[in-house]
Amino acid sequence: MWTVWYPVTAMGEVEKCICTMQKGTQMIKLKGKSKTLVRVYNLDEHRSCIRWRPSRKNVKAKITIDSIHKVCEGKNTEVFQHFSGSHFDPNCCLSIYHGIHMESLDLVTTNAEEAHIFSLTLCKWLRQTFSEADRNGSGKLSIREVLQLLHKLNVKLPRQKVMEMFKEAETNHNQGSLKFEDFYTLYKMISARQELQLIMLTFSHYKDHMDIYDLIGFLESEQKMVNVSREYCQMIVNHFEARPENQVQMVLGIDGKT
């Protein structure tokens, strides 16, 4: 879960910060003990990950929002200590801790306001969005409120799929509502699905499914497998694809990859 560092601000302010992040901000990335890289960092259109460019990693050049543990301003990490001789303003420095091993992405912005926008927004916007959607102040969201909120966040998923995910995320004894922690789980599920959709489009040449040859390309390129056979991919389709019509055509849809 994210660590909250700042007092609650108005929703309009957070939305303004999000728009700024989506436009992109040029920052210096610190790497190793002496290397610096100038990159443009932005929040993607689905608000599910931070991406940067230029990068040779392309699709992999990202940090998903649900993998972020906390964001800290200042020169707090070991990486920043290696650059102690540099005259970076501490107010322009921030570190994003992410992933299973709590890795830090250490960045230097051009001014303190940009650093504050990134740290404040990443820690706050989802909880504030939840609070605004919770109109009666119950601390829970119904399926109707969740659907309205996802529409506001420009999340495009079939209603039936959202309802399935809602049920999966719900821990409130089937009362038909999600607490913030449950909604956070739902949001992570949706973010993962959107990432899969991007992969699907990339490797299927913008189809809504992968055929056997698309799947071979995905496994060899992304999963680093070698000499993937048609028979192996057919086994994957038969095992994971839920739709009979897709099994007949020997293709894997988004639900088969989820």
mmCIF file of C-alpha atoms in Angstrom:
data_model
loop_
_atom_site.group_PDB
_atom_site.id
_atom_site.type_symbol
_atom_site.label_atom_id
_atom_site.label_comp_id
_atom_site.label_asym_id
_atom_site.label_seq_id
_atom_site.Cartn_x
_atom_site.Cartn_y
_atom_site.Cartn_z
ATOM 1 C CA MET A 1 0.000 0.000 0.000
ATOM 2 C CA TRP A 2 1.043 3.598 -0.514
ATOM 3 C CA THR A 3 2.332 5.594 2.422
ATOM 4 C CA VAL A 4 0.414 8.835 2.971
ATOM 5 C CA TRP A 5 2.645 11.792 3.740
ATOM 6 C CA TYR A 6 0.490 14.863 3.143
ATOM 7 C CA PRO A 7 -2.789 16.334 4.374
ATOM 8 C CA VAL A 8 -5.855 15.949 2.176
ATOM 9 C CA THR A 9 -6.159 18.604 -0.519
ATOM 10 C CA ALA A 10 -9.093 19.559 -2.700
ATOM 11 C CA MET A 11 -10.000 17.078 -5.406
ATOM 12 C CA GLY A 12 -9.639 19.806 -8.030
ATOM 13 C CA GLU A 13 -6.022 20.341 -7.032
ATOM 14 C CA VAL A 14 -5.217 16.640 -7.319
ATOM 15 C CA GLU A 15 -6.927 16.457 -10.721
ATOM 16 C CA LYS A 16 -4.862 19.434 -11.875
ATOM 17 C CA CYS A 17 -1.704 17.680 -10.701
ATOM 18 C CA ILE A 18 -2.714 14.518 -12.556
ATOM 19 C CA CYS A 19 -3.140 16.495 -15.783
ATOM 20 C CA THR A 20 0.336 17.949 -15.276
ATOM 21 C CA MET A 21 1.778 14.470 -14.743
ATOM 22 C CA GLN A 22 0.054 13.125 -17.848
ATOM 23 C CA LYS A 23 1.611 15.865 -19.979
ATOM 24 C CA GLY A 24 5.046 14.731 -18.839
ATOM 25 C CA THR A 25 7.906 16.236 -16.857
ATOM 26 C CA GLN A 26 11.588 16.187 -17.749
ATOM 27 C CA MET A 27 13.730 14.879 -14.899
ATOM 28 C CA ILE A 28 17.203 13.554 -14.264
ATOM 29 C CA LYS A 29 17.368 9.889 -13.305
ATOM 30 C CA LEU A 30 20.290 8.884 -11.093
ATOM 31 C CA LYS A 31 21.769 5.500 -11.916
ATOM 32 C CA GLY A 32 24.570 3.646 -10.180
ATOM 33 C CA LYS A 33 27.238 5.784 -8.574
ATOM 34 C CA SER A 34 27.766 8.456 -11.197
ATOM 35 C CA LYS A 35 25.491 8.078 -14.224
ATOM 36 C CA THR A 36 22.655 10.497 -14.936
ATOM 37 C CA LEU A 37 19.960 10.140 -17.591
ATOM 38 C CA VAL A 38 17.595 12.863 -18.770
ATOM 39 C CA ARG A 39 14.129 11.427 -19.367
ATOM 40 C CA VAL A 40 10.538 12.629 -19.663
ATOM 41 C CA TYR A 41 8.279 10.952 -17.085
ATOM 42 C CA ASN A 42 4.506 10.891 -17.361
ATOM 43 C CA LEU A 43 1.427 9.205 -15.940
ATOM 44 C CA ASP A 44 -0.211 7.124 -18.676
ATOM 45 C CA GLU A 45 -3.736 7.752 -19.973
ATOM 46 C CA HIS A 46 -5.203 4.966 -17.826
ATOM 47 C CA ARG A 47 -3.490 6.354 -14.706
ATOM 48 C CA SER A 48 -2.117 2.884 -14.110
ATOM 49 C CA CYS A 49 1.632 3.414 -14.516
ATOM 50 C CA ILE A 50 4.466 5.908 -14.831
ATOM 51 C CA ARG A 51 6.326 5.729 -18.135
ATOM 52 C CA TRP A 52 9.471 7.397 -19.377
ATOM 53 C CA ARG A 53 11.049 8.189 -22.694
ATOM 54 C CA PRO A 54 13.308 7.817 -24.510
ATOM 55 C CA SER A 55 14.029 4.211 -23.598
ATOM 56 C CA ARG A 56 15.179 1.112 -25.417
ATOM 57 C CA LYS A 57 12.828 -0.917 -23.215
ATOM 58 C CA ASN A 58 9.711 0.578 -24.869
ATOM 59 C CA VAL A 59 6.693 -1.210 -23.300
ATOM 60 C CA LYS A 60 8.734 -2.244 -20.250
ATOM 61 C CA ALA A 61 9.833 1.321 -19.466
ATOM 62 C CA LYS A 62 7.299 1.821 -16.702
ATOM 63 C CA ILE A 63 6.437 1.488 -13.033
ATOM 64 C CA THR A 64 2.881 0.410 -12.300
ATOM 65 C CA ILE A 65 1.008 2.501 -9.747
ATOM 66 C CA ASP A 66 -0.009 -0.567 -7.747
ATOM 67 C CA SER A 67 3.673 -1.527 -7.269
ATOM 68 C CA ILE A 68 4.519 1.786 -5.556
ATOM 69 C CA HIS A 69 5.034 1.561 -1.791
ATOM 70 C CA LYS A 70 5.838 5.176 -1.015
ATOM 71 C CA VAL A 71 7.211 8.390 -2.474
ATOM 72 C CA CYS A 72 9.677 10.504 -0.502
ATOM 73 C CA GLU A 73 11.033 13.951 -1.209
ATOM 74 C CA GLY A 74 14.665 14.744 -0.465
ATOM 75 C CA LYS A 75 18.019 12.983 -0.843
ATOM 76 C CA ASN A 76 17.264 9.927 1.294
ATOM 77 C CA THR A 77 18.549 6.910 -0.618
ATOM 78 C CA GLU A 78 21.946 5.298 -0.974
ATOM 79 C CA VAL A 79 21.965 6.312 -4.637
ATOM 80 C CA PHE A 80 21.651 9.977 -3.698
ATOM 81 C CA GLN A 81 24.540 9.540 -1.258
ATOM 82 C CA HIS A 82 26.756 8.508 -4.173
ATOM 83 C CA PHE A 83 26.000 11.901 -5.706
ATOM 84 C CA SER A 84 26.824 13.845 -2.545
ATOM 85 C CA GLY A 85 29.285 15.966 -4.506
ATOM 86 C CA SER A 86 26.556 17.112 -6.879
ATOM 87 C CA HIS A 87 24.737 20.333 -6.142
ATOM 88 C CA PHE A 88 21.212 18.950 -6.422
ATOM 89 C CA ASP A 89 18.682 20.967 -4.450
ATOM 90 C CA PRO A 90 17.123 18.557 -1.886
ATOM 91 C CA ASN A 91 13.748 20.184 -2.570
ATOM 92 C CA CYS A 92 14.007 19.023 -6.191
ATOM 93 C CA CYS A 93 14.839 15.414 -5.318
ATOM 94 C CA LEU A 94 12.426 12.528 -4.877
ATOM 95 C CA SER A 95 12.550 8.757 -4.670
ATOM 96 C CA ILE A 96 9.805 6.350 -5.724
ATOM 97 C CA TYR A 97 10.014 3.038 -3.859
ATOM 98 C CA HIS A 98 8.453 0.231 -5.854
ATOM 99 C CA GLY A 99 8.369 -3.491 -6.508
ATOM 100 C CA ILE A 100 8.842 -6.571 -4.366
ATOM 101 C CA HIS A 101 12.360 -5.553 -3.355
ATOM 102 C CA MET A 102 11.476 -1.908 -2.617
ATOM 103 C CA GLU A 103 13.757 -0.582 -5.345
ATOM 104 C CA SER A 104 14.068 3.177 -5.581
ATOM 105 C CA LEU A 105 13.703 5.293 -8.690
ATOM 106 C CA ASP A 106 15.726 8.383 -7.820
ATOM 107 C CA LEU A 107 14.855 11.552 -9.701
ATOM 108 C CA VAL A 108 15.809 15.217 -9.772
ATOM 109 C CA THR A 109 13.307 17.760 -11.091
ATOM 110 C CA THR A 110 13.985 21.262 -12.370
ATOM 111 C CA ASN A 111 12.108 22.865 -9.473
ATOM 112 C CA ALA A 112 10.650 21.988 -6.077
ATOM 113 C CA GLU A 113 7.043 22.340 -7.239
ATOM 114 C CA GLU A 114 7.423 19.531 -9.777
ATOM 115 C CA ALA A 115 8.887 17.210 -7.141
ATOM 116 C CA HIS A 116 6.029 18.028 -4.787
ATOM 117 C CA ILE A 117 3.409 17.451 -7.498
ATOM 118 C CA PHE A 118 4.725 13.961 -8.221
ATOM 119 C CA SER A 119 5.026 12.896 -4.596
ATOM 120 C CA LEU A 120 1.709 14.400 -3.504
ATOM 121 C CA THR A 121 -0.302 13.117 -6.445
ATOM 122 C CA LEU A 122 0.974 9.548 -6.417
ATOM 123 C CA CYS A 123 0.150 9.196 -2.739
ATOM 124 C CA LYS A 124 -3.224 10.878 -2.739
ATOM 125 C CA TRP A 125 -5.268 10.861 -5.894
ATOM 126 C CA LEU A 126 -6.809 7.378 -5.697
ATOM 127 C CA ARG A 127 -7.938 7.744 -2.074
ATOM 128 C CA GLN A 128 -9.399 11.176 -2.772
ATOM 129 C CA THR A 129 -11.186 9.889 -5.850
ATOM 130 C CA PHE A 130 -12.656 7.123 -3.699
ATOM 131 C CA SER A 131 -13.792 9.629 -1.069
ATOM 132 C CA GLU A 132 -15.509 11.818 -3.649
ATOM 133 C CA ALA A 133 -17.353 8.811 -5.083
ATOM 134 C CA ASP A 134 -18.492 7.863 -1.562
ATOM 135 C CA ARG A 135 -21.239 10.480 -1.533
ATOM 136 C CA ASN A 136 -22.958 9.349 1.653
ATOM 137 C CA GLY A 137 -19.700 9.094 3.591
ATOM 138 C CA SER A 138 -20.195 5.422 4.444
ATOM 139 C CA GLY A 139 -16.594 4.516 3.669
ATOM 140 C CA LYS A 140 -17.817 2.003 1.081
ATOM 141 C CA LEU A 141 -18.736 2.017 -2.607
ATOM 142 C CA SER A 142 -21.612 0.136 -4.199
ATOM 143 C CA ILE A 143 -21.292 -1.447 -7.639
ATOM 144 C CA ARG A 144 -23.175 1.526 -9.083
ATOM 145 C CA GLU A 145 -20.754 3.987 -7.483
ATOM 146 C CA VAL A 146 -17.786 1.929 -8.689
ATOM 147 C CA LEU A 147 -19.097 1.906 -12.263
ATOM 148 C CA GLN A 148 -19.602 5.679 -12.145
ATOM 149 C CA LEU A 149 -16.122 6.174 -10.716
ATOM 150 C CA LEU A 150 -14.461 3.970 -13.338
ATOM 151 C CA HIS A 151 -16.295 5.912 -16.042
ATOM 152 C CA LYS A 152 -14.925 9.140 -14.573
ATOM 153 C CA LEU A 153 -11.423 7.643 -14.577
ATOM 154 C CA ASN A 154 -11.886 6.754 -18.264
ATOM 155 C CA VAL A 155 -11.585 3.024 -17.552
ATOM 156 C CA LYS A 156 -13.208 1.181 -20.438
ATOM 157 C CA LEU A 157 -14.230 -2.324 -19.445
ATOM 158 C CA PRO A 158 -17.399 -4.330 -20.106
ATOM 159 C CA ARG A 159 -19.911 -3.910 -17.284
ATOM 160 C CA GLN A 160 -20.067 -7.669 -16.746
ATOM 161 C CA LYS A 161 -16.286 -7.884 -16.346
ATOM 162 C CA VAL A 162 -16.299 -5.060 -13.790
ATOM 163 C CA MET A 163 -19.025 -6.856 -11.831
ATOM 164 C CA GLU A 164 -16.970 -10.066 -11.839
ATOM 165 C CA MET A 165 -13.918 -8.190 -10.549
ATOM 166 C CA PHE A 166 -16.097 -6.410 -7.973
ATOM 167 C CA LYS A 167 -17.213 -9.763 -6.558
ATOM 168 C CA GLU A 168 -13.640 -11.027 -6.516
ATOM 169 C CA ALA A 169 -12.354 -7.951 -4.665
ATOM 170 C CA GLU A 170 -15.219 -7.803 -2.172
ATOM 171 C CA THR A 171 -14.387 -8.900 1.385
ATOM 172 C CA ASN A 172 -17.425 -7.403 3.116
ATOM 173 C CA HIS A 173 -19.363 -10.676 3.430
ATOM 174 C CA ASN A 174 -21.203 -10.220 0.132
ATOM 175 C CA GLN A 175 -22.854 -6.980 1.228
ATOM 176 C CA GLY A 176 -22.472 -5.511 -2.242
ATOM 177 C CA SER A 177 -19.935 -2.829 -1.334
ATOM 178 C CA LEU A 178 -16.191 -2.207 -1.348
ATOM 179 C CA LYS A 179 -14.116 -0.583 1.377
ATOM 180 C CA PHE A 180 -11.134 1.457 0.201
ATOM 181 C CA GLU A 181 -8.796 -1.525 0.620
ATOM 182 C CA ASP A 182 -11.158 -3.629 -1.513
ATOM 183 C CA PHE A 183 -11.396 -0.882 -4.122
ATOM 184 C CA TYR A 184 -7.599 -0.665 -4.187
ATOM 185 C CA THR A 185 -7.525 -4.412 -4.913
ATOM 186 C CA LEU A 186 -10.077 -3.904 -7.688
ATOM 187 C CA TYR A 187 -8.039 -1.050 -9.150
ATOM 188 C CA LYS A 188 -4.906 -3.212 -9.216
ATOM 189 C CA MET A 189 -6.845 -5.932 -11.035
ATOM 190 C CA ILE A 190 -8.083 -3.414 -13.589
ATOM 191 C CA SER A 191 -4.592 -1.935 -14.025
ATOM 192 C CA ALA A 192 -3.182 -5.401 -14.678
ATOM 193 C CA ARG A 193 -5.902 -6.072 -17.244
ATOM 194 C CA GLN A 194 -5.187 -2.802 -19.043
ATOM 195 C CA GLU A 195 -1.514 -3.701 -19.208
ATOM 196 C CA LEU A 196 -2.485 -7.062 -20.697
ATOM 197 C CA GLN A 197 -4.640 -5.271 -23.253
ATOM 198 C CA LEU A 198 -1.632 -3.202 -24.292
ATOM 199 C CA ILE A 199 0.477 -6.352 -24.648
ATOM 200 C CA MET A 200 -2.344 -8.024 -26.573
ATOM 201 C CA LEU A 201 -2.589 -5.145 -29.040
ATOM 202 C CA THR A 202 1.191 -4.980 -29.438
ATOM 203 C CA PHE A 203 1.721 -8.652 -30.235
ATOM 204 C CA SER A 204 -1.541 -9.325 -32.091
ATOM 205 C CA HIS A 205 -1.146 -6.349 -34.435
ATOM 206 C CA TYR A 206 -4.202 -4.623 -32.931
ATOM 207 C CA LYS A 207 -6.539 -7.598 -32.868
ATOM 208 C CA ASP A 208 -8.650 -8.525 -29.820
ATOM 209 C CA HIS A 209 -6.938 -11.906 -29.579
ATOM 210 C CA MET A 210 -3.622 -13.662 -30.176
ATOM 211 C CA ASP A 211 -3.330 -16.453 -32.692
ATOM 212 C CA ILE A 212 -0.702 -19.167 -32.350
ATOM 213 C CA TYR A 213 1.986 -17.142 -34.134
ATOM 214 C CA ASP A 214 1.238 -14.028 -32.045
ATOM 215 C CA LEU A 215 1.538 -16.140 -28.907
ATOM 216 C CA ILE A 216 4.864 -17.579 -30.027
ATOM 217 C CA GLY A 217 6.149 -14.040 -30.588
ATOM 218 C CA PHE A 218 4.955 -12.953 -27.147
ATOM 219 C CA LEU A 219 6.495 -15.910 -25.315
ATOM 220 C CA GLU A 220 9.837 -15.608 -27.078
ATOM 221 C CA SER A 221 10.068 -11.807 -26.853
ATOM 222 C CA GLU A 222 8.542 -11.023 -23.451
ATOM 223 C CA GLN A 223 9.030 -14.285 -21.561
ATOM 224 C CA LYS A 224 12.447 -15.009 -23.115
ATOM 225 C CA MET A 225 11.458 -18.559 -24.027
ATOM 226 C CA VAL A 226 13.263 -20.240 -26.913
ATOM 227 C CA ASN A 227 12.040 -22.555 -29.658
ATOM 228 C CA VAL A 228 8.396 -22.279 -28.621
ATOM 229 C CA SER A 229 6.368 -24.832 -30.575
ATOM 230 C CA ARG A 230 2.878 -24.594 -32.044
ATOM 231 C CA GLU A 231 1.876 -27.585 -29.928
ATOM 232 C CA TYR A 232 2.914 -25.802 -26.735
ATOM 233 C CA CYS A 233 0.863 -22.727 -27.655
ATOM 234 C CA GLN A 234 -2.126 -24.890 -28.547
ATOM 235 C CA MET A 235 -1.882 -26.454 -25.096
ATOM 236 C CA ILE A 236 -1.923 -22.956 -23.538
ATOM 237 C CA VAL A 237 -5.032 -21.990 -25.510
ATOM 238 C CA ASN A 238 -6.830 -25.217 -24.584
ATOM 239 C CA HIS A 239 -5.974 -24.770 -20.917
ATOM 240 C CA PHE A 240 -6.589 -21.043 -20.411
ATOM 241 C CA GLU A 241 -9.064 -19.893 -23.054
ATOM 242 C CA ALA A 242 -12.586 -19.899 -21.609
ATOM 243 C CA ARG A 243 -14.556 -19.167 -24.780
ATOM 244 C CA PRO A 244 -15.383 -22.253 -26.867
ATOM 245 C CA GLU A 245 -15.393 -20.251 -30.120
ATOM 246 C CA ASN A 246 -11.839 -19.066 -29.428
ATOM 247 C CA GLN A 247 -10.727 -22.601 -28.659
ATOM 248 C CA VAL A 248 -12.136 -23.766 -31.991
ATOM 249 C CA GLN A 249 -10.245 -20.995 -33.806
ATOM 250 C CA MET A 250 -7.187 -21.679 -31.621
ATOM 251 C CA VAL A 251 -6.811 -18.063 -30.435
ATOM 252 C CA LEU A 252 -6.287 -16.570 -26.981
ATOM 253 C CA GLY A 253 -8.445 -13.624 -25.883
ATOM 254 C CA ILE A 254 -7.798 -11.103 -23.127
ATOM 255 C CA ASP A 255 -9.683 -13.200 -20.560
ATOM 256 C CA GLY A 256 -7.463 -16.147 -21.372
ATOM 257 C CA LYS A 257 -4.407 -14.043 -20.518
ATOM 258 C CA THR A 258 -5.893 -12.540 -17.365
#
